Short mmCIF file of C-alpha atoms in Angstrom, two decimals:
data_model
loop_
_atom_site.label_atom_id
_atom_site.label_comp_id
_atom_site.label_asym_id
_atom_site.label_seq_id
_atom_site.Cartn_x
_atom_site.Cartn_y
_atom_site.Cartn_z
CA UNK A 1366 -0.10 -0.09 0.11
CA UNK A 1367 1.17 3.44 -0.48
CA UNK A 1368 2.04 5.23 2.79
CA UNK A 1369 -0.26 7.63 3.02
CA UNK A 1370 0.01 10.48 5.83
CA UNK A 1371 -2.72 12.73 5.27
CA UNK A 1372 -5.05 10.75 7.66
CA UNK A 1373 -6.99 11.90 10.58
CA UNK A 1374 -6.21 8.35 12.67
CA UNK A 1375 -2.37 7.57 13.13
CA UNK A 1376 -1.23 4.78 15.23
CA UNK A 1377 -1.99 5.63 19.32
CA UNK A 1378 0.94 6.02 21.43
CA UNK A 1379 2.10 4.35 23.89
CA UNK A 1380 -0.04 1.42 22.59
CA UNK A 1381 -0.84 -2.04 24.98
CA UNK A 1382 -2.78 -4.02 23.14
CA UNK A 1383 -3.57 -6.53 26.18
CA UNK A 1384 -4.57 -3.25 28.27
CA UNK A 1385 -6.80 -2.14 25.48
CA UNK A 1386 -8.41 -5.80 25.32
CA UNK A 1387 -9.22 -5.54 28.87
CA UNK A 1388 -10.45 -2.31 29.21
CA UNK A 1389 -13.07 -3.26 26.32
CA UNK A 1390 -13.97 -6.40 28.01
CA UNK A 1391 -14.80 -4.90 30.90
CA UNK A 1392 -16.83 -2.04 29.34
CA UNK A 1393 -19.00 -4.83 27.92
CA UNK A 1394 -19.22 -7.45 30.85
CA UNK A 1395 -22.03 -7.92 32.88
CA UNK A 1396 -25.48 -5.28 32.76
CA UNK A 1397 -25.19 -2.79 29.88
CA UNK A 1398 -22.35 -1.60 28.33
CA UNK A 1399 -19.91 1.14 28.87
CA UNK A 1400 -20.11 2.74 25.28
CA UNK A 1401 -17.56 5.62 25.84
CA UNK A 1402 -14.75 3.32 26.45
CA UNK A 1403 -15.50 1.32 23.45
CA UNK A 1404 -16.04 4.07 21.22
CA UNK A 1405 -12.85 6.03 22.56
CA UNK A 1406 -10.36 2.98 22.13
CA UNK A 1407 -11.44 2.00 18.70
CA UNK A 1408 -11.83 5.51 17.31
CA UNK A 1409 -8.14 6.36 18.21
CA UNK A 1410 -6.54 3.35 17.69
CA UNK A 1411 -5.35 2.87 13.89
CA UNK A 1412 -6.71 -0.14 11.91
CA UNK A 1413 -3.37 -2.54 12.64
CA UNK A 1414 -3.72 -1.57 16.28
CA UNK A 1415 -7.15 -2.80 16.67
CA UNK A 1416 -6.27 -6.17 14.94
CA UNK A 1417 -3.87 -6.21 17.41
CA UNK A 1418 -6.54 -5.70 19.86
CA UNK A 1419 -8.48 -8.07 18.68
CA UNK A 1420 -5.98 -10.70 18.66
CA UNK A 1421 -5.32 -9.73 22.46
CA UNK A 1422 -9.11 -10.06 23.17
CA UNK A 1423 -9.09 -13.28 21.83
CA UNK A 1424 -6.30 -14.79 23.60
CA UNK A 1425 -7.05 -13.40 27.11
CA UNK A 1426 -10.99 -14.19 27.33
CA UNK A 1427 -11.40 -17.00 24.24
CA UNK A 1428 -13.69 -14.60 22.88
CA UNK A 1429 -14.58 -12.69 19.12
CA UNK A 1430 -14.06 -8.70 19.70
CA UNK A 1431 -16.30 -8.57 16.72
CA UNK A 1432 -18.82 -10.90 17.81
CA UNK A 1433 -18.71 -9.03 21.44
CA UNK A 1434 -19.65 -5.67 19.72
CA UNK A 1435 -22.32 -7.16 17.33
CA UNK A 1436 -24.33 -8.33 20.70
CA UNK A 1437 -23.73 -5.44 22.99
CA UNK A 1438 -24.01 -2.61 20.59
CA UNK A 1439 -27.12 -1.59 18.06
CA UNK A 1440 -27.63 0.46 15.26
CA UNK A 1441 -25.29 3.00 13.21
CA UNK A 1442 -23.05 2.83 16.52
CA UNK A 1443 -22.57 -1.01 16.02
CA UNK A 1444 -22.35 -0.83 12.18
CA UNK A 1445 -19.68 1.92 12.93
CA UNK A 1446 -17.50 0.14 15.29
CA UNK A 1447 -17.64 -3.06 13.75
CA UNK A 1448 -16.54 -1.30 10.31
CA UNK A 1449 -13.72 -0.01 12.33
CA UNK A 1450 -12.42 -3.74 13.24
CA UNK A 1451 -12.66 -4.69 9.91
CA UNK A 1452 -9.03 -5.35 8.43
CA UNK A 1453 -8.23 -2.42 5.98
CA UNK A 1454 -7.36 -4.77 2.96
CA UNK A 1455 -10.47 -6.37 3.37
CA UNK A 1456 -12.45 -3.32 3.85
CA UNK A 1457 -13.15 -2.27 0.19
CA UNK A 1458 -13.34 -5.93 -1.02
CA UNK A 1459 -16.08 -6.41 1.90
CA UNK A 1460 -18.25 -3.28 0.61
CA UNK A 1461 -18.46 -4.55 -3.01
CA UNK A 1462 -19.13 -7.80 -2.19
CA UNK A 1463 -21.81 -6.50 0.10
CA UNK A 1464 -22.82 -3.86 -2.95
CA UNK A 1465 -23.76 -6.75 -5.24
CA UNK A 1466 -25.22 -9.51 -3.12
CA UNK A 1467 -28.74 -10.51 -2.90
CA UNK A 1468 -31.79 -8.32 -4.42
CA UNK A 1469 -30.75 -5.48 -6.33
CA UNK A 1470 -27.38 -3.84 -6.67
CA UNK A 1471 -25.74 -1.03 -4.79
CA UNK A 1472 -24.76 1.21 -7.48
CA UNK A 1473 -23.66 4.03 -5.63
CA UNK A 1474 -21.17 1.92 -3.55
CA UNK A 1475 -19.59 0.30 -6.79
CA UNK A 1476 -19.46 3.81 -8.23
CA UNK A 1477 -17.82 5.37 -4.96
CA UNK A 1478 -15.03 2.89 -4.96
CA UNK A 1479 -13.95 1.84 -8.05
CA UNK A 1480 -13.94 5.83 -9.19
CA UNK A 1481 -11.70 6.90 -6.37
CA UNK A 1482 -9.41 4.20 -5.99
CA UNK A 1483 -6.11 3.85 -7.95
CA UNK A 1484 -4.99 1.11 -10.07
CA UNK A 1485 -2.80 -0.27 -7.41
CA UNK A 1486 -5.51 -0.49 -5.19
CA UNK A 1487 -8.14 -1.87 -7.61
CA UNK A 1488 -5.85 -4.64 -8.67
CA UNK A 1489 -5.39 -5.39 -4.70
CA UNK A 1490 -9.10 -5.30 -4.12
CA UNK A 1491 -9.69 -7.59 -7.13
CA UNK A 1492 -7.05 -10.01 -5.53
CA UNK A 1493 -8.35 -9.64 -1.94
CA UNK A 1494 -11.69 -10.40 -3.41
CA UNK A 1495 -10.92 -13.68 -4.97
CA UNK A 1496 -8.85 -15.25 -2.11
CA UNK A 1497 -11.72 -14.34 0.39
CA UNK A 1498 -14.72 -15.25 -1.40
CA UNK A 1499 -13.75 -17.47 -4.04
CA UNK A 1500 -14.72 -15.55 -6.65
CA UNK A 1501 -13.79 -13.21 -9.76
CA UNK A 1502 -14.88 -9.21 -8.70
CA UNK A 1503 -15.15 -8.78 -12.47
CA UNK A 1504 -17.43 -11.77 -12.85
CA UNK A 1505 -19.94 -10.94 -9.87
CA UNK A 1506 -20.09 -6.90 -11.15
CA UNK A 1507 -20.67 -7.70 -14.77
CA UNK A 1508 -23.18 -10.56 -13.57
CA UNK A 1509 -25.35 -7.65 -11.82
CA UNK A 1510 -24.76 -4.44 -14.20
CA UNK A 1511 -25.45 -3.80 -17.73
CA UNK A 1512 -25.07 -1.54 -20.90
CA UNK A 1513 -22.43 1.51 -20.78
CA UNK A 1514 -22.33 1.37 -16.96
CA UNK A 1515 -20.90 -2.42 -16.64
CA UNK A 1516 -18.61 -1.51 -19.70
CA UNK A 1517 -16.95 1.82 -17.33
CA UNK A 1518 -16.78 -0.18 -14.46
CA UNK A 1519 -15.13 -3.32 -16.29
CA UNK A 1520 -12.43 -0.79 -17.62
CA UNK A 1521 -11.85 0.76 -14.26
CA UNK A 1522 -11.59 -2.97 -12.83
CA UNK A 1523 -8.74 -3.35 -15.65
CA UNK A 1524 -6.80 -1.40 -13.39
CA UNK A 1525 -4.79 -0.41 -16.67
CA UNK A 1526 -4.85 3.34 -16.45
CA UNK A 1527 -1.65 4.71 -17.93
CA UNK A 1528 0.70 6.15 -15.57
CA UNK A 1529 1.48 9.67 -15.11
CA UNK A 1530 5.01 10.32 -17.07
CA UNK A 1531 4.75 13.60 -19.09
CA UNK A 1532 1.85 15.02 -21.11
CA UNK A 1533 1.30 15.09 -24.68
CA UNK A 1534 -0.30 17.96 -25.93
CA UNK A 1535 -0.95 16.71 -29.06
CA UNK A 1536 -3.05 13.67 -27.59
CA UNK A 1537 -4.55 16.16 -24.91
CA UNK A 1538 -5.74 18.24 -28.10
CA UNK A 1539 -6.95 15.28 -29.57
CA UNK A 1540 -8.90 13.80 -26.99
CA UNK A 1541 -10.75 16.91 -26.10
CA UNK A 1542 -11.86 16.96 -29.81
CA UNK A 1543 -12.68 13.32 -29.59
CA UNK A 1544 -14.89 14.26 -26.83
CA UNK A 1545 -16.41 17.17 -28.01
CA UNK A 1546 -17.51 15.42 -31.35
CA UNK A 1547 -18.72 12.41 -29.41
CA UNK A 1548 -21.08 14.80 -27.10
CA UNK A 1549 -21.89 18.10 -27.72
CA UNK A 1550 -21.48 18.17 -31.53
CA UNK A 1551 -23.29 14.33 -32.08
CA UNK A 1552 -27.30 13.58 -31.92
CA UNK A 1553 -27.11 11.13 -29.39
CA UNK A 1554 -24.09 10.58 -27.66
CA UNK A 1555 -21.01 8.23 -28.37
CA UNK A 1556 -20.59 6.78 -24.77
CA UNK A 1557 -17.67 4.53 -25.40
CA UNK A 1558 -15.70 7.26 -26.24
CA UNK A 1559 -16.12 8.97 -23.03
CA UNK A 1560 -15.36 5.31 -21.35
CA UNK A 1561 -12.57 4.87 -23.00
CA UNK A 1562 -10.85 8.15 -22.49
CA UNK A 1563 -11.81 8.57 -18.98
CA UNK A 1564 -10.98 5.37 -18.19
CA UNK A 1565 -7.60 4.49 -19.22
CA UNK A 1566 -5.66 7.98 -19.64
CA UNK A 1567 -3.51 9.19 -17.34
CA UNK A 1568 -4.24 11.46 -14.11
CA UNK A 1569 -2.63 14.46 -15.44
CA UNK A 1570 -3.12 14.03 -19.18
CA UNK A 1571 -6.64 14.20 -18.12
CA UNK A 1572 -6.74 17.32 -16.24
CA UNK A 1573 -5.24 18.92 -19.32
CA UNK A 1574 -7.71 17.24 -21.67
CA UNK A 1575 -10.29 18.87 -19.16
CA UNK A 1576 -8.89 22.07 -19.58
CA UNK A 1577 -8.88 22.02 -23.54
CA UNK A 1578 -11.80 20.76 -23.63
CA UNK A 1579 -13.33 23.87 -21.55
CA UNK A 1580 -11.75 26.21 -23.87
CA UNK A 1581 -12.92 24.14 -27.27
CA UNK A 1582 -16.50 23.84 -26.12
CA UNK A 1583 -17.08 26.57 -23.81
CA UNK A 1584 -18.63 23.80 -21.19
CA UNK A 1585 -16.68 21.89 -18.28
CA UNK A 1586 -16.85 18.44 -18.93
CA UNK A 1587 -18.96 17.77 -15.97
CA UNK A 1588 -21.88 19.94 -17.51
CA UNK A 1589 -21.64 17.61 -20.80
CA UNK A 1590 -21.88 14.68 -19.06
CA UNK A 1591 -24.57 15.72 -17.29
CA UNK A 1592 -26.52 16.64 -20.61
CA UNK A 1593 -25.57 13.97 -22.35
CA UNK A 1594 -25.74 11.00 -20.21
CA UNK A 1595 -28.11 9.60 -17.36
CA UNK A 1596 -28.68 7.28 -14.61
CA UNK A 1597 -25.57 5.18 -13.04
CA UNK A 1598 -23.42 5.82 -16.09
CA UNK A 1599 -24.10 9.52 -15.62
CA UNK A 1600 -23.17 9.32 -12.15
CA UNK A 1601 -20.02 6.99 -12.45
CA UNK A 1602 -18.67 8.99 -15.52
CA UNK A 1603 -19.13 12.34 -12.73
CA UNK A 1604 -17.30 10.50 -9.95
CA UNK A 1605 -14.25 9.69 -12.02
CA UNK A 1606 -14.20 13.01 -13.45
CA UNK A 1607 -14.38 14.45 -9.86
CA UNK A 1608 -11.67 12.09 -8.65
CA UNK A 1609 -9.38 12.83 -11.56
CA UNK A 1610 -9.70 16.34 -10.83
CA UNK A 1611 -9.56 16.05 -6.85
CA UNK A 1612 -10.06 12.66 -5.00
CA UNK A 1613 -10.46 14.76 -1.59
CA UNK A 1614 -12.90 17.10 -3.36
CA UNK A 1615 -15.00 13.83 -4.74
CA UNK A 1616 -15.22 12.58 -1.07
CA UNK A 1617 -15.98 16.03 0.83
CA UNK A 1618 -18.94 16.31 -1.66
CA UNK A 1619 -19.76 12.68 -0.87
CA UNK A 1620 -20.01 13.60 2.72
CA UNK A 1621 -21.72 16.76 2.41
CA UNK A 1622 -24.72 15.30 0.32
CA UNK A 1623 -24.60 12.02 2.65
CA UNK A 1624 -25.70 14.62 5.44
CA UNK A 1625 -27.33 17.39 3.41
CA UNK A 1626 -31.38 17.68 3.43
CA UNK A 1627 -33.65 15.21 5.18
CA UNK A 1628 -32.36 12.31 6.69
CA UNK A 1629 -28.74 10.80 6.50
CA UNK A 1630 -27.37 8.09 4.41
CA UNK A 1631 -25.26 6.66 7.30
CA UNK A 1632 -23.75 3.74 5.33
CA UNK A 1633 -21.85 6.21 2.96
CA UNK A 1634 -20.81 8.68 6.04
CA UNK A 1635 -19.65 5.37 8.02
CA UNK A 1636 -17.89 4.05 4.88
CA UNK A 1637 -16.11 7.33 3.92
CA UNK A 1638 -15.43 8.34 7.45
CA UNK A 1639 -13.79 4.73 8.31
CA UNK A 1640 -12.08 4.39 4.93
CA UNK A 1641 -10.46 7.58 4.50
CA UNK A 1642 -9.20 8.02 8.18
CA UNK A 1643 -5.85 6.68 7.86
CA UNK A 1644 -5.31 7.99 3.65
CA UNK A 1645 -6.61 11.37 3.21
CA UNK A 1646 -9.11 12.57 5.75
CA UNK A 1647 -7.39 15.78 6.64
CA UNK A 1648 -7.43 16.89 2.80
CA UNK A 1649 -10.89 16.25 2.41
CA UNK A 1650 -11.95 18.43 5.81
CA UNK A 1651 -9.79 21.23 4.07
CA UNK A 1652 -12.10 20.47 0.73
CA UNK A 1653 -14.99 20.28 2.95
CA UNK A 1654 -14.41 23.91 4.53
CA UNK A 1655 -13.55 25.30 1.16
CA UNK A 1656 -16.85 24.30 -0.22
CA UNK A 1657 -19.47 23.94 1.83
CA UNK A 1658 -19.05 26.90 3.82
CA UNK A 1659 -18.88 24.92 7.05
CA UNK A 1660 -16.79 22.10 8.58
CA UNK A 1661 -17.09 18.55 8.18
CA UNK A 1662 -16.99 18.77 12.22
CA UNK A 1663 -19.84 20.89 12.55
CA UNK A 1664 -21.75 19.20 9.87
CA UNK A 1665 -21.38 15.71 11.73
CA UNK A 1666 -22.36 17.22 15.11
CA UNK A 1667 -25.38 19.39 13.95
CA UNK A 1668 -26.47 15.77 11.71
CA UNK A 1669 -25.75 12.89 14.34
CA UNK A 1670 -26.45 11.90 17.77
CA UNK A 1671 -25.09 10.09 20.76
CA UNK A 1672 -22.17 7.70 20.69
CA UNK A 1673 -22.45 7.66 17.21
CA UNK A 1674 -21.62 11.34 16.94
CA UNK A 1675 -18.93 11.05 19.46
CA UNK A 1676 -17.44 8.18 17.37
CA UNK A 1677 -17.21 10.11 14.28
CA UNK A 1678 -16.38 13.38 15.77
CA UNK A 1679 -13.13 11.34 17.25
CA UNK A 1680 -12.34 9.91 13.63
CA UNK A 1681 -12.78 13.43 11.97
CA UNK A 1682 -10.20 14.54 14.31
CA UNK A 1683 -10.96 18.39 14.99
CA UNK A 1684 -12.72 21.47 13.62
CA UNK A 1685 -12.00 23.75 10.86
CA UNK A 1686 -13.29 27.08 11.73
#
């Protein structure tokens, strides 16, 4: 894994796995649970340390920490704590597995993960998926999706995006023209051109293409995608474009819309907070503050409650006034 240092959660020091395991057992033993202890320990240790705590818990008490959390906690708070306990390398594979199981597919999860992860991360997700679930992620996804949406997912799953090595201005010009002709200038849309270019060109190349596209057409590429496509394909193309521009900005927006308006999309809120907490949550917070005139911390505070809120605020790691 690339070593990220823009997370809000880092290794806790001084760390004592056995002492944490004992404190957690005490917090969940007998009548009633001391949720405060549970959330404070699990939200402030990093994932590797949580795995050590789980192992110490089993060694000391012969009990499974995750099973105990599931039987002692409830609701969103339980979901958050259990998500924090999932080993980091399996987090995305597990989320995808649940997005394509049973009746109906959760396209939002497929979109969010496959649009935002690096090619190296996607290769890792595919390997872990195969090992853990003895199935091919690509086969599972193609079995549950269709049309251009499916094709773009398959392109992203190949994890063959061009490496970032210098930008060829002639190719930038050519790609921008191709996209212009495939969308705005055409009766109907040639989706395949969008899929190939957005799914395979390097990040720095595409950022130049977006600038050039604006110059040629007078539109942001997002406006064209919005007008020329619809449904799941539109959402996925937009997610890819936003992640090419800035992954932290994409997640800031994802978090904002998970809490904006009536009701909260807790699954998305939990998934993003947990999966980015050791990666780039500091950058996400900065983009959030810049783009939404309030801080992520303030929005979580306003939109959630109880132990669930306390744990999310610990993961958030601070306010950005």
